[in-house]
Amino acid sequence: LNLDQINPQYLSLGSQLKNLVTNPFYGTVQFGALSQPTVQMGQLLLPYPQYTSLSDPGGYVGDSSYHSLQMKAEKRFKSGGTLLASYTFSKILANVETLTSWLETQAGGVSGVQNIYNFAAEKSLSNFDSRQRFVLSYVYDLPVGKGKRYLPGLNSVADRIVSGWGLNGVTTFQEGFPLGLTATPNTTGLNTGLRPNVASGCNKITSGSDQARIGQWFNTSCFSVPAAYTFGNESRTDPEIRGPGIANYDLALFKRTSITERFNLEFRAEAFNLFNRVWFGPPNTVDTTAANNVFGQITTQLNQPRLLQLALRLRY
């Protein structure tokens, strides 16, 4: 959070903010823009004109709230194994975001603070608000072989072949994260943020599969770069458009074979992202007047392609 932001009351001066005037800090400040004989007028109108920027010393400013409905259902099988399903319906509201966005690239983008003089307007959905998440995990031993429901009368050789099989896995479905949009060029400079304007009544949602929408994930014509020296009316994160969600399947097939009373052999075949589904990264969230405009386009992938691995373990 940059505390050295120009007060919006001065934005009406427009391009005059960039006029060069005598620098009262000349000779005192030895480095940077303030070490020159002249300086932009807007610099001298900052709350702390002796600095080009000033971060909050506490590091964390703002607050957030989280509410959720959480449900869990579990089924245990007599033959061995368990089935666990969990569902979360939640909502996170915040007026700030993470300080480590470089570690959390799966989120929908952080627009940053536009106007610290109207901090109440920063309250919106957090960019980590995943409204719905469902996870199904399971471990199941197939009831086949000696002492089991099916084929209980097998001899020892046949039993070693058909018994001991099982499977386990995790299936995850999750709604995408809200998108935080920014706009450029930011003509105000002077430590302000800038978000786009949203056309009233415009339908931001586009239809089709994820693959069909990567060229235009949302209706970019609903947004425009604000006029010079004005703020956009977009919220910190958009309440209607979200990035791609998760639909992932991990599965493992295993076989336990008893060699002797002491030695057991276990074979596992594991598949991560079983159906080779793509989890696309968030679309570009920068509305710009530049010629190379990729606003709304998806160019990244967050997950890995299907991975298969085999393992053999001797247990004793």
Coordinates of C-alpha atoms in Angstrom, one line a residue:
L1 CA 0.0 0.0 0.0
N2 CA 1.6 3.3 -1.2
L3 CA 0.8 6.0 1.3
D4 CA 2.4 8.8 -0.8
Q5 CA -0.5 9.1 -3.2
I6 CA -1.7 12.4 -4.6
N7 CA -5.1 13.6 -3.3
P8 CA -7.8 13.2 -6.0
Q9 CA -8.8 16.8 -5.5
Y10 CA -5.7 17.8 -7.5
L11 CA -6.4 15.6 -10.5
S12 CA -8.6 18.4 -11.9
L13 CA -5.3 20.2 -12.7
G14 CA -4.8 17.6 -15.4
S15 CA -1.6 17.9 -17.4
Q16 CA -0.4 20.8 -15.3
L17 CA 0.6 18.2 -12.7
K18 CA 3.5 17.3 -15.1
N19 CA 4.8 20.9 -15.4
L20 CA 8.3 21.4 -14.2
V21 CA 8.7 23.8 -11.2
T22 CA 11.6 24.7 -8.9
N23 CA 12.6 21.8 -6.7
P24 CA 12.8 22.8 -3.0
F25 CA 14.7 19.6 -2.2
Y26 CA 17.5 20.3 -4.7
G27 CA 20.8 19.9 -3.0
T28 CA 19.3 18.0 -0.1
V29 CA 18.2 14.8 -2.0
Q30 CA 21.2 13.3 -3.7
F31 CA 19.6 10.6 -5.9
G32 CA 16.7 10.1 -8.2
A33 CA 14.2 12.6 -9.6
L34 CA 14.3 14.9 -6.5
S35 CA 18.0 15.5 -7.0
Q36 CA 17.4 17.7 -10.1
P37 CA 16.9 21.5 -10.1
T38 CA 13.3 21.1 -11.3
V39 CA 10.6 18.6 -10.5
Q40 CA 7.0 17.9 -11.6
M41 CA 4.4 20.0 -9.8
G42 CA 2.5 16.9 -8.9
Q43 CA 5.4 15.6 -6.9
L44 CA 5.2 18.6 -4.6
L45 CA 1.5 18.0 -4.0
L46 CA 2.1 14.5 -2.6
P47 CA 1.5 14.0 1.2
Y48 CA 5.2 13.3 1.5
P49 CA 6.8 15.2 -1.4
Q50 CA 10.3 14.4 -0.2
Y51 CA 9.7 10.8 -1.3
T52 CA 8.7 9.4 -4.6
S53 CA 6.8 6.6 -2.9
L54 CA 6.2 5.5 0.7
S55 CA 5.0 2.0 1.6
D56 CA 3.1 1.4 4.8
P57 CA 5.7 0.4 7.4
G58 CA 3.3 -2.2 9.0
G59 CA 3.2 -4.3 5.8
Y60 CA -0.5 -5.3 6.3
V61 CA -3.3 -2.9 6.0
G62 CA -7.0 -3.6 5.6
D63 CA -9.2 -6.5 6.6
S64 CA -11.1 -9.5 5.3
S65 CA -14.1 -11.7 6.3
Y66 CA -14.8 -15.3 5.4
H67 CA -18.1 -17.2 5.7
S68 CA -18.7 -20.7 4.6
L69 CA -21.0 -23.7 4.6
Q70 CA -18.9 -26.9 5.0
M71 CA -20.3 -30.4 4.6
K72 CA -18.6 -33.8 4.8
A73 CA -20.0 -37.3 4.2
E74 CA -18.0 -40.5 4.9
K75 CA -18.7 -44.1 4.1
R76 CA -16.5 -47.0 5.4
F77 CA -16.7 -50.4 3.6
K78 CA -16.7 -53.7 5.5
S79 CA -14.5 -55.2 2.9
G80 CA -11.9 -52.5 3.4
G81 CA -11.7 -48.9 2.3
T82 CA -13.5 -45.6 2.7
L83 CA -15.3 -43.0 0.6
L84 CA -15.0 -39.3 1.7
A85 CA -16.8 -36.4 0.1
S86 CA -16.5 -32.8 1.2
Y87 CA -18.1 -29.6 -0.1
T88 CA -17.5 -26.0 0.7
F89 CA -19.7 -23.0 -0.2
S90 CA -17.9 -19.9 0.8
K91 CA -17.4 -16.1 0.3
I92 CA -14.4 -14.0 1.1
L93 CA -14.7 -10.2 1.2
A94 CA -11.5 -8.1 1.5
N95 CA -10.2 -4.6 0.8
V96 CA -6.6 -5.8 0.3
E97 CA -4.8 -8.9 -1.1
T98 CA -1.7 -10.9 -0.6
L99 CA 1.8 -9.5 -0.4
T100 CA 3.1 -12.6 -2.2
S101 CA 1.2 -12.6 -5.4
W102 CA 4.3 -13.9 -7.2
L103 CA 3.8 -17.1 -5.1
E104 CA 0.1 -17.4 -5.8
T105 CA -0.2 -17.2 -9.6
Q106 CA -3.4 -19.3 -9.7
A107 CA -5.4 -16.4 -8.3
G108 CA -7.3 -14.1 -10.7
G109 CA -4.9 -11.1 -10.6
V110 CA -4.6 -8.3 -8.1
S111 CA -5.6 -4.8 -9.2
G112 CA -4.1 -3.0 -6.2
V113 CA -5.5 0.0 -4.5
Q114 CA -6.8 2.7 -6.8
N115 CA -7.5 5.5 -4.4
I116 CA -6.3 5.3 -0.7
Y117 CA -8.5 8.4 0.0
N118 CA -11.6 6.2 -0.6
F119 CA -10.5 2.9 1.0
A120 CA -14.1 1.8 1.5
A121 CA -14.4 1.5 -2.2
E122 CA -11.7 -1.2 -2.2
K123 CA -14.0 -3.7 -0.5
S124 CA -14.9 -6.5 -2.9
L125 CA -14.6 -10.2 -3.4
S126 CA -11.1 -11.4 -2.6
N127 CA -9.2 -12.7 -5.5
F128 CA -9.0 -16.0 -3.6
D129 CA -12.8 -16.3 -3.4
S130 CA -13.6 -19.8 -4.8
R131 CA -17.3 -19.9 -4.2
Q132 CA -17.7 -23.7 -4.5
R133 CA -15.2 -26.5 -4.0
F134 CA -16.0 -30.3 -4.0
V135 CA -13.4 -33.0 -3.2
L136 CA -14.1 -36.7 -3.4
S137 CA -11.4 -39.1 -2.1
Y138 CA -11.6 -42.9 -1.9
V139 CA -9.7 -46.0 -1.0
Y140 CA -11.2 -49.4 -1.9
D141 CA -10.0 -52.9 -1.6
L142 CA -11.7 -55.1 -4.2
P143 CA -13.6 -57.9 -2.4
V144 CA -12.0 -60.8 -4.3
G145 CA -10.0 -63.8 -3.1
K146 CA -9.8 -65.9 0.1
G147 CA -12.1 -64.7 2.8
K148 CA -13.7 -62.1 0.5
R149 CA -17.1 -61.9 -1.0
Y150 CA -16.2 -63.1 -4.4
L151 CA -14.1 -66.2 -5.3
P152 CA -13.4 -67.1 -1.6
G153 CA -12.5 -70.7 -2.4
L154 CA -9.4 -70.1 -4.6
N155 CA -6.2 -72.1 -4.2
S156 CA -3.1 -70.2 -3.0
V157 CA -1.6 -69.7 -6.4
A158 CA -4.8 -68.3 -8.0
D159 CA -5.5 -66.3 -4.9
R160 CA -2.1 -64.5 -5.2
I161 CA -3.1 -63.5 -8.7
V162 CA -6.6 -62.2 -8.2
S163 CA -6.7 -61.0 -4.6
G164 CA -5.1 -57.9 -3.1
W165 CA -6.3 -55.5 -5.8
G166 CA -7.6 -52.1 -5.0
L167 CA -7.8 -48.5 -6.0
N168 CA -7.7 -45.0 -4.5
G169 CA -7.9 -41.5 -5.8
V170 CA -8.9 -37.9 -5.4
T171 CA -11.3 -35.9 -7.6
T172 CA -11.4 -32.1 -7.3
F173 CA -13.9 -29.6 -8.7
Q174 CA -13.4 -25.9 -7.8
E175 CA -14.9 -22.7 -9.1
G176 CA -12.5 -20.2 -10.6
F177 CA -11.3 -17.0 -8.8
P178 CA -12.6 -13.5 -9.4
L179 CA -10.6 -11.3 -11.8
G180 CA -8.9 -8.1 -10.7
L181 CA -8.7 -5.7 -13.7
T182 CA -6.3 -2.8 -14.2
A183 CA -6.1 -0.2 -16.9
T184 CA -3.2 1.5 -18.7
P185 CA -1.8 4.0 -19.4
N186 CA -2.2 5.5 -16.0
T187 CA -2.0 9.2 -16.8
T188 CA -2.2 10.4 -13.2
G189 CA 0.9 8.5 -12.1
L190 CA 1.8 9.9 -8.7
N191 CA 1.3 6.6 -7.0
T192 CA -2.4 6.1 -7.9
G193 CA -3.8 2.8 -9.2
L194 CA -6.1 2.7 -12.2
R195 CA -9.0 0.3 -13.1
P196 CA -11.1 0.4 -16.2
N197 CA -14.6 1.8 -16.6
V198 CA -17.5 -0.7 -17.0
A199 CA -20.3 0.1 -19.4
S200 CA -23.6 0.0 -17.6
G201 CA -25.8 -3.0 -18.4
C202 CA -23.2 -4.7 -20.5
N203 CA -23.1 -8.5 -20.4
K204 CA -19.5 -9.4 -19.4
I205 CA -20.0 -13.2 -19.7
T206 CA -19.0 -15.1 -22.8
S207 CA -20.3 -18.7 -23.5
G208 CA -18.6 -21.8 -24.6
S209 CA -16.0 -24.3 -23.4
D210 CA -12.8 -23.1 -21.8
Q211 CA -10.9 -24.0 -25.0
A212 CA -13.3 -22.0 -27.1
R213 CA -13.0 -18.9 -24.8
I214 CA -9.2 -18.6 -24.5
G215 CA -9.1 -15.9 -27.2
Q216 CA -11.7 -13.8 -25.3
W217 CA -12.5 -15.2 -21.8
F218 CA -14.9 -12.4 -21.1
N219 CA -16.6 -9.6 -23.1
T220 CA -13.8 -7.1 -23.3
S221 CA -16.0 -4.6 -25.0
C222 CA -17.7 -3.9 -21.7
F223 CA -14.5 -2.2 -20.4
S224 CA -12.6 0.9 -21.4
V225 CA -9.6 2.9 -20.2
P226 CA -10.7 6.0 -18.2
A227 CA -10.2 9.5 -19.5
A228 CA -7.0 11.2 -18.4
Y229 CA -6.7 12.1 -14.8
T230 CA -9.8 10.2 -13.8
F231 CA -10.4 6.9 -11.9
G232 CA -12.3 3.9 -13.4
N233 CA -15.6 2.7 -11.8
E234 CA -14.6 -1.0 -11.8
S235 CA -14.4 -2.7 -8.4
R236 CA -11.2 -4.1 -7.1
T237 CA -12.2 -7.5 -8.3
D238 CA -15.1 -8.0 -10.7
P239 CA -18.1 -9.8 -9.1
E240 CA -19.3 -11.4 -12.3
I241 CA -16.3 -12.8 -14.2
R242 CA -14.0 -15.5 -12.9
G243 CA -10.9 -17.3 -14.1
P244 CA -10.9 -21.0 -15.1
G245 CA -11.9 -23.5 -12.5
I246 CA -10.5 -26.9 -11.6
A247 CA -11.8 -30.4 -12.7
N248 CA -9.0 -32.8 -11.8
Y249 CA -8.9 -36.6 -11.4
D250 CA -6.0 -38.5 -9.7
L251 CA -6.2 -42.3 -9.6
A252 CA -4.1 -45.2 -8.4
L253 CA -4.5 -48.9 -9.0
F254 CA -2.6 -51.1 -6.6
K255 CA -1.9 -54.8 -5.9
R256 CA -0.7 -56.3 -2.7
T257 CA 0.7 -59.8 -2.9
S258 CA 1.7 -61.9 0.2
I259 CA 4.9 -63.8 -0.5
T260 CA 5.5 -65.2 2.9
E261 CA 4.2 -64.3 6.4
R262 CA 6.9 -61.7 6.6
F263 CA 7.4 -60.5 3.0
N264 CA 4.7 -58.6 1.0
L265 CA 5.0 -57.1 -2.5
E266 CA 3.0 -54.0 -3.5
F267 CA 2.6 -52.8 -7.1
R268 CA 1.1 -49.4 -7.8
A269 CA 0.1 -47.7 -11.1
E270 CA -0.7 -44.0 -10.5
A271 CA -2.1 -41.4 -12.8
F272 CA -2.1 -37.7 -12.0
N273 CA -4.5 -35.6 -14.1
L274 CA -6.0 -38.9 -15.4
F275 CA -8.0 -37.4 -18.2
N276 CA -5.3 -34.9 -19.2
R277 CA -7.5 -31.9 -18.6
V278 CA -6.1 -28.4 -18.9
W279 CA -6.4 -25.9 -16.0
F280 CA -5.8 -22.7 -17.8
G281 CA -4.2 -19.7 -16.1
P282 CA -6.2 -16.5 -15.6
P283 CA -6.7 -14.3 -18.6
N284 CA -4.8 -11.1 -19.2
T285 CA -6.5 -8.5 -16.9
V286 CA -4.9 -5.3 -18.2
D287 CA -7.2 -3.1 -20.3
T288 CA -4.9 -1.0 -22.5
T289 CA -4.9 1.4 -25.5
A290 CA -1.7 -0.1 -26.7
A291 CA -1.6 -1.7 -30.1
N292 CA -0.6 -5.2 -28.8
N293 CA -3.7 -5.5 -26.7
V294 CA -4.2 -9.1 -25.3
F295 CA -6.8 -8.0 -22.7
G296 CA -9.1 -11.0 -21.9
Q297 CA -6.8 -13.6 -23.6
I298 CA -5.5 -16.7 -21.8
T299 CA -1.9 -17.6 -22.6
T300 CA -0.8 -19.8 -19.7
Q301 CA -1.5 -23.2 -18.2
L302 CA -1.3 -23.8 -14.4
N303 CA -1.4 -27.6 -14.2
Q304 CA 0.8 -30.3 -15.7
P305 CA -0.2 -32.8 -18.4
R306 CA -1.2 -36.3 -17.4
L307 CA 1.6 -38.0 -15.5
L308 CA 1.8 -41.8 -15.2
Q309 CA 4.1 -43.6 -12.8
L310 CA 4.7 -47.2 -11.7
A311 CA 6.1 -48.4 -8.4
L312 CA 7.1 -51.7 -6.9
R313 CA 7.7 -52.0 -3.2
L314 CA 8.8 -54.9 -1.0
R315 CA 7.4 -54.7 2.5
Y316 CA 8.8 -56.8 5.4

